[in-house]
Coordinates of C-alpha atoms and ligand atoms in Angstrom, one line a residue:
X17 CA 0.2 0.1 0.2
X18 CA 1.0 3.4 -0.5
X19 CA 2.1 5.7 2.3
X20 CA 2.3 9.2 3.2
X21 CA 4.3 11.3 5.7
X22 CA 5.8 14.5 6.2
X23 CA 8.4 16.0 9.0
X24 CA 6.5 19.0 11.0
X25 CA 6.2 21.9 9.4
X26 CA 5.6 20.0 5.7
X27 CA 8.9 21.1 4.2
X28 CA 10.1 17.3 4.2
X29 CA 7.6 15.3 2.2
X30 CA 7.8 11.4 1.1
X31 CA 5.7 8.6 0.0
X32 CA 6.6 5.1 -0.2
X33 CA 5.1 1.5 -1.0
X34 CA 5.1 -1.3 1.4
X35 CA 3.4 -3.3 3.7
X36 CA 0.4 -2.2 6.3
X37 CA 1.8 -1.3 9.3
X38 CA 0.8 -2.9 12.5
X39 CA 4.3 -3.3 14.4
X40 CA 7.4 -1.3 14.9
X41 CA 11.0 -1.1 15.7
X42 CA 13.0 0.7 18.3
X43 CA 16.4 0.5 18.5
X44 CA 19.2 0.8 21.7
X45 CA 22.1 2.8 19.9
X46 CA 23.5 6.0 20.9
X47 CA 21.0 8.2 18.5
X48 CA 18.1 6.0 18.3
X49 CA 17.7 6.1 22.1
X50 CA 18.0 9.8 21.7
X51 CA 15.4 10.5 19.0
X52 CA 13.3 7.8 20.9
X53 CA 11.2 7.3 17.7
X54 CA 9.3 4.1 16.5
X55 CA 10.5 3.0 13.2
X56 CA 9.3 1.1 10.3
X57 CA 10.3 -3.2 10.8
X58 CA 10.8 -2.7 7.5
X59 CA 13.3 -0.8 5.4
X60 CA 12.5 0.5 2.1
X61 CA 14.2 0.5 -0.9
X62 CA 15.4 3.5 -2.8
X63 CA 13.3 2.9 -5.9
X64 CA 10.3 2.7 -3.6
X65 CA 10.3 6.2 -1.8
X66 CA 9.9 9.5 -3.3
X67 CA 11.0 12.1 -1.1
X68 CA 10.1 15.6 -2.0
X69 CA 11.6 18.7 0.2
X70 CA 12.2 22.3 0.2
X71 CA 15.5 23.6 -1.3
X72 CA 17.8 22.7 1.7
X73 CA 15.0 21.5 4.3
X74 CA 16.4 18.3 4.2
X75 CA 19.1 17.7 6.5
X76 CA 21.5 14.8 7.1
X77 CA 23.7 13.4 10.3
X78 CA 26.3 10.8 10.5
X79 CA 28.9 9.5 13.0
X80 CA 30.6 6.4 12.9
X81 CA 31.2 5.1 10.2
X82 CA 29.4 7.5 8.4
X83 CA 27.0 4.4 6.7
X84 CA 23.9 5.8 8.6
X85 CA 22.2 8.4 6.7
X86 CA 19.8 10.2 9.5
X87 CA 17.7 12.5 7.9
X88 CA 15.8 15.0 9.2
X89 CA 13.8 18.6 8.8
X90 CA 16.4 21.4 9.0
X91 CA 13.6 23.9 9.6
X92 CA 11.3 21.8 12.2
X93 CA 13.9 19.3 13.4
X94 CA 11.8 16.6 12.9
X95 CA 13.4 13.0 12.1
X96 CA 11.5 11.8 9.4
X97 CA 13.4 8.6 8.4
X98 CA 17.4 7.1 7.5
X99 CA 19.5 4.8 5.4
X100 CA 20.2 1.9 7.8
X101 CA 23.3 0.3 8.5
X102 CA 22.1 -3.0 8.0
X103 CA 20.6 -2.4 4.6
X104 CA 23.1 0.6 3.4
X105 CA 20.7 3.0 0.9
X106 CA 17.7 1.1 2.4
X107 CA 15.2 3.6 4.6
X108 CA 13.5 3.8 8.1
X109 CA 10.5 5.2 8.4
X110 CA 9.5 7.3 11.6
X111 CA 6.0 5.5 12.0
X112 CA 4.8 8.7 14.0
X113 CA 5.2 10.7 10.6
X114 CA 3.0 8.7 8.7
X115 CA -0.7 10.2 7.8
X116 CA -3.3 7.5 9.5
X117 CA -1.0 5.8 11.5
X118 CA -0.9 5.1 15.2
X119 CA 2.3 5.0 16.3
X120 CA 1.3 5.3 20.0
X121 CA -0.4 2.1 20.9
X122 CA 1.6 -0.1 18.4
X123 CA 3.7 -2.8 19.4
X124 CA 7.3 -2.9 18.8
X125 CA 10.2 -5.2 18.4
X126 CA 14.1 -3.9 20.2
X127 CA 16.8 -4.1 17.9
X128 CA 20.4 -4.0 19.9
X129 CA 21.9 -1.4 18.1
X130 CA 24.4 -0.5 20.7
X131 CA 26.1 -4.3 20.5
X132 CA 26.3 -3.7 17.1
X133 CA 27.5 0.0 16.2
Ligands
ZN24 ZN1 9.9 20.8 8.7

């Protein structure tokens, strides 16, 4: 199905094809523990996501190996999605940014990124 989402201010919008989202993923690595965002369990292939951002609105933070690309809106500060370590180039999405998906009551798994990164 087609999922649509955006940051808080709307400067970064995106949509992707993926399964219905009934559960999420949290990670305990040094950055995810601070963001505390619920992410998609699956990673979206680069050709399955369309990102439209106003000029310079999409910012990227990297650390360590630099493989993971942590994207966020530099106007409202919201983390929208990142490109993963486990599947470089593929996107894991902030479920809280998606239209019509309730991230609050959703069950989730925990990924032990702290031991990997
Ligand atoms: Zn924004």
